[in-house]
Coordinates of C-alpha atoms in Angstrom, one line a residue:
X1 CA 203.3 56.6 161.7
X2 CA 202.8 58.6 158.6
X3 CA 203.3 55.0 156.5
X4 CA 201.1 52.7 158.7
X5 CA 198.7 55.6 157.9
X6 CA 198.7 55.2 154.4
X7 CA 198.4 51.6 154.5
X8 CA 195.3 52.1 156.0
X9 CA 193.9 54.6 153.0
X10 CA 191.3 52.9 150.2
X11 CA 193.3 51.5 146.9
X12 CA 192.2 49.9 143.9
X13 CA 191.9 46.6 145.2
X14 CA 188.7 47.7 146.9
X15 CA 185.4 47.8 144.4
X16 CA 184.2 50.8 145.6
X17 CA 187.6 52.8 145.3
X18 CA 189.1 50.9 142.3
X19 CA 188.9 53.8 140.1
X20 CA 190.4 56.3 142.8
X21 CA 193.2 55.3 144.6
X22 CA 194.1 57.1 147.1
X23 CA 197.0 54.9 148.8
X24 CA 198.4 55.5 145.7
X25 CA 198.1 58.8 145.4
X26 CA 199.8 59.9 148.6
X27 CA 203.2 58.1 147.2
X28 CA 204.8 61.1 149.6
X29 CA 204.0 62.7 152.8
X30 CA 201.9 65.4 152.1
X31 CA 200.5 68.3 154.6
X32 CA 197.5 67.7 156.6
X33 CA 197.6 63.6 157.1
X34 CA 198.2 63.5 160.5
X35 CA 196.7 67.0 161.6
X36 CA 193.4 68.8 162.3
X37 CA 191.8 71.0 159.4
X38 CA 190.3 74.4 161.6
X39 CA 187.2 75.1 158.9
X40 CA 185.9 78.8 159.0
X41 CA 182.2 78.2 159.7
X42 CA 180.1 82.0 159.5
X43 CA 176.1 81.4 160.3
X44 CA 172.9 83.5 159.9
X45 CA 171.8 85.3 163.1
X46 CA 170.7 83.1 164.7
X47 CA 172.7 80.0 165.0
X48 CA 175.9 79.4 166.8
X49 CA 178.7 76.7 166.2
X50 CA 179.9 74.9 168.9
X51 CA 181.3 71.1 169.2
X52 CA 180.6 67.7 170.2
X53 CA 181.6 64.5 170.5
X54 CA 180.9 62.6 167.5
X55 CA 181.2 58.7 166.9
X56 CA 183.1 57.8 164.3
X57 CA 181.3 55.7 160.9
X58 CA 182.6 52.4 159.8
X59 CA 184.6 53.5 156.8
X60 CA 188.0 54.3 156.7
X61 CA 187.8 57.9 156.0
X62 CA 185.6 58.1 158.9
X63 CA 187.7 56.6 161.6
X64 CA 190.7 58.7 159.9
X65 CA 188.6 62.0 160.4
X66 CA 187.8 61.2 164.0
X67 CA 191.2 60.2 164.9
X68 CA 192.9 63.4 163.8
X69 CA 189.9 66.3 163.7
X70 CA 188.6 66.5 167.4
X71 CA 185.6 67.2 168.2
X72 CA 183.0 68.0 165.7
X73 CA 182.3 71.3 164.6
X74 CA 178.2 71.3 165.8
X75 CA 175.2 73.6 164.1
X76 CA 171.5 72.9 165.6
X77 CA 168.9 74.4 163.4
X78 CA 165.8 75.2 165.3
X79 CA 162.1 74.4 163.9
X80 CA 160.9 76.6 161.7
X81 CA 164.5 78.1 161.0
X82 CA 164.7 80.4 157.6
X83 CA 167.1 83.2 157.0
X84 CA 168.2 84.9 153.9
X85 CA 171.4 84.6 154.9
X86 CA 173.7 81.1 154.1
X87 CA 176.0 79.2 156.3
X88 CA 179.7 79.5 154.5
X89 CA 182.1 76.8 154.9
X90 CA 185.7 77.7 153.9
X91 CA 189.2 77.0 155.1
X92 CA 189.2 73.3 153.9
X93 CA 192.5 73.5 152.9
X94 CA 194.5 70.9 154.5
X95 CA 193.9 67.9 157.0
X96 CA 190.9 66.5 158.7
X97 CA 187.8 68.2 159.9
X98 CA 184.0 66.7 160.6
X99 CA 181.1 69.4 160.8
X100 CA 177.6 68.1 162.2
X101 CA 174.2 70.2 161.1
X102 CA 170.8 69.2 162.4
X103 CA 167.7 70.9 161.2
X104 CA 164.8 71.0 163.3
X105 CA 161.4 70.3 161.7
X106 CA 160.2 72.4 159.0
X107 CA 163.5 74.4 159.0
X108 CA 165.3 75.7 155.8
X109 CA 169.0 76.2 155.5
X110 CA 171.5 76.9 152.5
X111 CA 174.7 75.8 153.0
X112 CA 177.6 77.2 150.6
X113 CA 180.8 75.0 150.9
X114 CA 184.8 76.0 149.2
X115 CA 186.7 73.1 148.8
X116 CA 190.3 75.2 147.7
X117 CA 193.8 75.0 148.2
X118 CA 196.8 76.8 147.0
X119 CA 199.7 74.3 147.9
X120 CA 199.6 70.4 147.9
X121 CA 197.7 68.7 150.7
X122 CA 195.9 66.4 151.7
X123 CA 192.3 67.0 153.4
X124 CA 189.8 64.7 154.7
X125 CA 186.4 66.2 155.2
X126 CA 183.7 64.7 156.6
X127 CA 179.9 66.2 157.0
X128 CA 176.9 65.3 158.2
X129 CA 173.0 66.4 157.9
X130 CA 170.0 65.2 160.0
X131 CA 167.2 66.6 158.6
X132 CA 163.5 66.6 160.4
X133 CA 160.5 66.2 158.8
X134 CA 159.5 68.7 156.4
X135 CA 163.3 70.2 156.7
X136 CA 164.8 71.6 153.6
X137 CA 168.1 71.8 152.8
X138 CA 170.0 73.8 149.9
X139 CA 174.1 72.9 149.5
X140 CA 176.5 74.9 147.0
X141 CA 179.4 72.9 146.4
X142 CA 182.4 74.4 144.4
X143 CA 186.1 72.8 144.4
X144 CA 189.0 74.1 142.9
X145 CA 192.5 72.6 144.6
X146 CA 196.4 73.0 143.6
X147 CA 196.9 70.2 141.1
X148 CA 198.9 67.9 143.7
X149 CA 196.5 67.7 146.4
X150 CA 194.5 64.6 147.4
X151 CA 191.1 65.4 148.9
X152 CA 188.0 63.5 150.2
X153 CA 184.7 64.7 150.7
X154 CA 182.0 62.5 152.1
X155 CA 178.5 63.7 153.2
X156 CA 176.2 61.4 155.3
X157 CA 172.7 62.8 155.0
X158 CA 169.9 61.7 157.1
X159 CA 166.2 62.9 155.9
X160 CA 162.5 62.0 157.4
X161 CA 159.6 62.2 156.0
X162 CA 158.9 65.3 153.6
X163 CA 162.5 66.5 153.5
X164 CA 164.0 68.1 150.6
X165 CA 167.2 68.4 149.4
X166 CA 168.4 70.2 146.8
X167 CA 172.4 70.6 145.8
X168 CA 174.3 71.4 143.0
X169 CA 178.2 71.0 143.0
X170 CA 181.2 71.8 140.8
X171 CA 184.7 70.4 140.7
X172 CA 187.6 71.0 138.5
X173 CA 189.6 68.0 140.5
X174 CA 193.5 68.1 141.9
X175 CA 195.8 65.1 142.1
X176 CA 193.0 63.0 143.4
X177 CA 189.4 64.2 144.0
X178 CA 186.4 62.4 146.0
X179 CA 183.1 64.0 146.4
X180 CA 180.5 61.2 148.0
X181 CA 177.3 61.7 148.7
X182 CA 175.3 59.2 151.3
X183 CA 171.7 59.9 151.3
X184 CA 169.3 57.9 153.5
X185 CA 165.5 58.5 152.8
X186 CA 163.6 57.6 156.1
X187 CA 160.4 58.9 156.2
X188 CA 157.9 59.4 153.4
X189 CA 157.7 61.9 150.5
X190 CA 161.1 62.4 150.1
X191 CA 162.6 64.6 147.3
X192 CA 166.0 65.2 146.3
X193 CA 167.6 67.1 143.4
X194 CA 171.4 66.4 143.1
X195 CA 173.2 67.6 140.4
X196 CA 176.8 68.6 139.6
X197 CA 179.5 69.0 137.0
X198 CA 183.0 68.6 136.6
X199 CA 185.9 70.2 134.2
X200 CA 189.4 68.3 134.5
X201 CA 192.1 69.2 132.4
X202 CA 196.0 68.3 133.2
X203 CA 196.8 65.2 135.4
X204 CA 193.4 65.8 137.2
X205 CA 191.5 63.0 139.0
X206 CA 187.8 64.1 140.2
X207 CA 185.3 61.0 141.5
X208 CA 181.8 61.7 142.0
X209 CA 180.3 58.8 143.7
X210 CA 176.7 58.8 145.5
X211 CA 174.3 56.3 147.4
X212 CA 170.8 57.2 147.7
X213 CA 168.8 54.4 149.7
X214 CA 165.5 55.3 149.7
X215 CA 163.1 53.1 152.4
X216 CA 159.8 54.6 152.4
X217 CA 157.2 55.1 149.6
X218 CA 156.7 58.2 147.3
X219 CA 159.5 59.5 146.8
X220 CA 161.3 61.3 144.2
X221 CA 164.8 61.7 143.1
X222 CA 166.5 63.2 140.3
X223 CA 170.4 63.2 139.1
X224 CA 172.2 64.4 136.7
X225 CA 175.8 64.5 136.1
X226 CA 177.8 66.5 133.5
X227 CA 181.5 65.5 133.0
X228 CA 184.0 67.7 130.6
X229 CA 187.5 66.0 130.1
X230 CA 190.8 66.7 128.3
X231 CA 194.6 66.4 128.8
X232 CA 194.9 63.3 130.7
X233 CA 192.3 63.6 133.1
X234 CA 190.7 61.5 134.8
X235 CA 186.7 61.6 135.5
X236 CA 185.0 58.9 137.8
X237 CA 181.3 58.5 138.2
X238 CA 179.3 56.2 140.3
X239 CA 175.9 56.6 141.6
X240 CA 173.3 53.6 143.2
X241 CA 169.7 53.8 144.0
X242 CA 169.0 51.5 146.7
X243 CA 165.0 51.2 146.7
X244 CA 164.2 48.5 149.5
X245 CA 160.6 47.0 149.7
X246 CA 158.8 49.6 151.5
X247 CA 159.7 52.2 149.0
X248 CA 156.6 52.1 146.8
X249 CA 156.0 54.5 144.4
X250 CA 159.7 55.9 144.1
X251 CA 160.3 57.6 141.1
X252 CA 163.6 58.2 140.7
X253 CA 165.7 58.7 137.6
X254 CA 169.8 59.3 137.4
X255 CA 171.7 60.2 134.4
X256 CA 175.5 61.0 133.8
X257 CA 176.8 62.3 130.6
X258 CA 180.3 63.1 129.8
X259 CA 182.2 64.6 126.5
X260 CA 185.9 63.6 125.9
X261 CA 187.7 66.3 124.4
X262 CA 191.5 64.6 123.3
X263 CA 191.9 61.0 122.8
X264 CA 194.1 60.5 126.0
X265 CA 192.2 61.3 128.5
X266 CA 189.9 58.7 130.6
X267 CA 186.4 58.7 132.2
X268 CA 185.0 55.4 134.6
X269 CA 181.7 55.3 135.2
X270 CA 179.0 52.9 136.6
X271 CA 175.4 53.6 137.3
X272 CA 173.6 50.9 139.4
X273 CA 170.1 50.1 140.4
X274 CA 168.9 47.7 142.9
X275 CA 165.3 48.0 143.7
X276 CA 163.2 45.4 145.8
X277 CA 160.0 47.1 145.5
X278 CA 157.6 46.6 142.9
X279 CA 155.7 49.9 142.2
X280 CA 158.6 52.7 141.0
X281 CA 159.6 54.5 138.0
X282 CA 162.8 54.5 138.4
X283 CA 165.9 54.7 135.4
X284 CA 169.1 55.5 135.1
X285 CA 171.1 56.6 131.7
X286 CA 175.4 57.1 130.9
X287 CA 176.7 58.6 127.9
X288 CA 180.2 59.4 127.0
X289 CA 181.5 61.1 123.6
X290 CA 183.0 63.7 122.0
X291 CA 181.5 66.7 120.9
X292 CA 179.0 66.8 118.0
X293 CA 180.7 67.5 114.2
X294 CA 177.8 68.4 112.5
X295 CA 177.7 71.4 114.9
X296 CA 181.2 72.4 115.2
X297 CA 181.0 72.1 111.0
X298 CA 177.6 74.4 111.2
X299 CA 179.4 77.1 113.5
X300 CA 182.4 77.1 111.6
X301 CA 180.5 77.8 108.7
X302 CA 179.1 81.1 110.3
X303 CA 182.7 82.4 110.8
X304 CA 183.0 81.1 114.2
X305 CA 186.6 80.3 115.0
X306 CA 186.9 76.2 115.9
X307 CA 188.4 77.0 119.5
X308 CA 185.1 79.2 120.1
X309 CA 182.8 76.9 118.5
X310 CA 184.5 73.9 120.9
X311 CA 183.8 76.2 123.9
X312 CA 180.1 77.2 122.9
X313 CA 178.9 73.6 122.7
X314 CA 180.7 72.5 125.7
X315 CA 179.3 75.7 127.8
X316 CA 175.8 74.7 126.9
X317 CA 176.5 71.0 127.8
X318 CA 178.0 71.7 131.0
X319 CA 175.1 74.7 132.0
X320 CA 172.0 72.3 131.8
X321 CA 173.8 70.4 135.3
X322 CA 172.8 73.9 136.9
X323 CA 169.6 74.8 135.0
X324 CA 167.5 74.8 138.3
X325 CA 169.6 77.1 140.6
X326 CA 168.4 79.8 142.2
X327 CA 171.6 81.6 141.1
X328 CA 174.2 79.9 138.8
X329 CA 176.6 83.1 137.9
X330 CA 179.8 82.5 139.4
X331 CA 179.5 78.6 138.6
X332 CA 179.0 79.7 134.8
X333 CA 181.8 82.6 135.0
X334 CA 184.1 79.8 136.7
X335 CA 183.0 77.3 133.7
X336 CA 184.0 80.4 130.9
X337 CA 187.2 80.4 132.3
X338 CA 188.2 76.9 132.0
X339 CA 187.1 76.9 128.5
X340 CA 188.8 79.9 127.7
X341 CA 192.2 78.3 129.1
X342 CA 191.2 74.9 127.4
X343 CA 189.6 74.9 124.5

């Protein structure tokens, strides 16, 4: 069972997964392919959790998740919904789980989500938003896994008109690593601020692949990317704005940038825009390098040690991913510490 179930699993051979393999990747049995991830889900007062039947998608992760997980874990958001309090998703530590939020009109919701694991695993999580008109929605992503374990992460978010999203994630990879991000813009004046980072040192493979299709007018999207790489890591980036014809006036502008920190490690990457409709702003930009001489030599003149100097310059790359959170401390403390054990 466990090898007609790998057969099944993306591979290279397929465009969208060519630069993560994940076939590959499970070359052993590992814990969690064939079982049921149990999530711990705690919600403002409030809201309840409870589960439903869920159809599964068409992709192969999304059959995989259904077959395995059960029922979906379910959170309805009512109108109006706000609370100081966030909705903490932990426990993804091995096999499959799907978990189902729909936001009422006008509602507002922060989601905080740990992607960890302290032994080798395999997880397959799968999570999807419906949000109302004039529904906001605020996602803290942070993964941090054991260096052997293969996990998938795809989001399927549904927004009408005068949503919001706003998320900010950060990853520090494991064997293999897939964050995706499916956003479909329904209604009009959209916005959406998606940003994220990721620090891979090691044998570490992180992806960071995202979809936006926008398909009504005025709306506005920005993304931005920051990739840190050394060892022989491995960093994957791929991002496509779909603006179809009644999309007028999108502006919409993505950017990844990445800095190589040893000569052996390896970053993919492949911004794409397809737009049929004829009044948008919309860009896209991809940089990869190492870090800047001329300020290493400057800092170095000041009687700042080389290792410390490397670290500076990389912390202020990777902070300007996060410059709009409401609060970015542990992400920057969590960021300090990787340079301190890598530069």
């Amino acid at each position: 069972m466990t090898k007609a179930i790998i057969e099944t699993l993306p591979h290279r051979r397929m465009e969208a997964w060519k630069w993560t393999d994940v076939r590959a990747a499970l070359g052993g049995e590992k814990s969690g392919l064939t079982s049921a991830c149990e999530p711990k889900l705690t919600v403002p007062t409030g809201l309840i959790v409870t589960r439903e039947i869920k159809s599964p998608g068409d992709s192969v992760m999304g059959k995989l998740a259904a077959n395995f997980a059960g029922d979906a874990y379910s959170i309805i958001v009512p109108d109006g919904f706000t609370s100081g309090e966030h909705v903490n998703i932990s426990g993804l530590n091995s096999g499959h789980a799907r978990i189902v939020f729909k936001l009422g009109k006008g509602a507002k919701l922060h989601v905080v989500e740990t992607h960890n694991s302290n032994n080798p695993s395999f997880v397959n999580i799968e999570v999807s938003f419906d949000l109302a008109e004039s529904a906001h929605l605020t996602r803290t992503i942070l993964q941090d896994d054991h260096a052997e374990t293969t996990r998938i992460a795809t989001t399927h978010i549904s927004a009408w008109g005068g949503a919001k999203i706003t998320q900010h994630s950060l990853g520090f990879g494991a064997g293999l690593t897939r964050f995706e991000t499916r956003i479909a813009a329904l209604g009009k004046d959209f916005e959406c601020n998606i940003h994220g980072a990721y620090l891979l040192g090691g044998k570490r493979h992180l992806d960071m692949t995202s979809y936006i299709d926008l398909g009504a007018e005025n709306a506005r999207v920005r993304q931005s990317v920051k990739g840190v790489v050394t060892d022989k890591a491995r960093g994957v980036f791929q991002g496509k704005f779909h603006v179809r014809r009644p999309a007028q006036l999108a502006d919409a502008e993505m950017r990844h940038d990445a800095i190589m920190l040893s000569d052996t490690a390896h970053i993919r990457a492949k911004p794409e825009l397809e737009i049929y409709a004829d009044d948008v702003a919309c860009a896209h930009g991809n940089t990869i390098g190492a870090l800047d001489e001329t300020a290493l030599f400057y800092m170095r003149t000041r009687g700042i040690p080389l290792g410390e100097a490397r670290a500076l310059l990389t912390q202020a790359f990777v902070a300007g991913a996060f410059d709009g959170m409401d609060d970015n401390k542990d992400f920057m403390s969590r960021i300090t510490a990787w340079l301190e054990q890598n530069s």
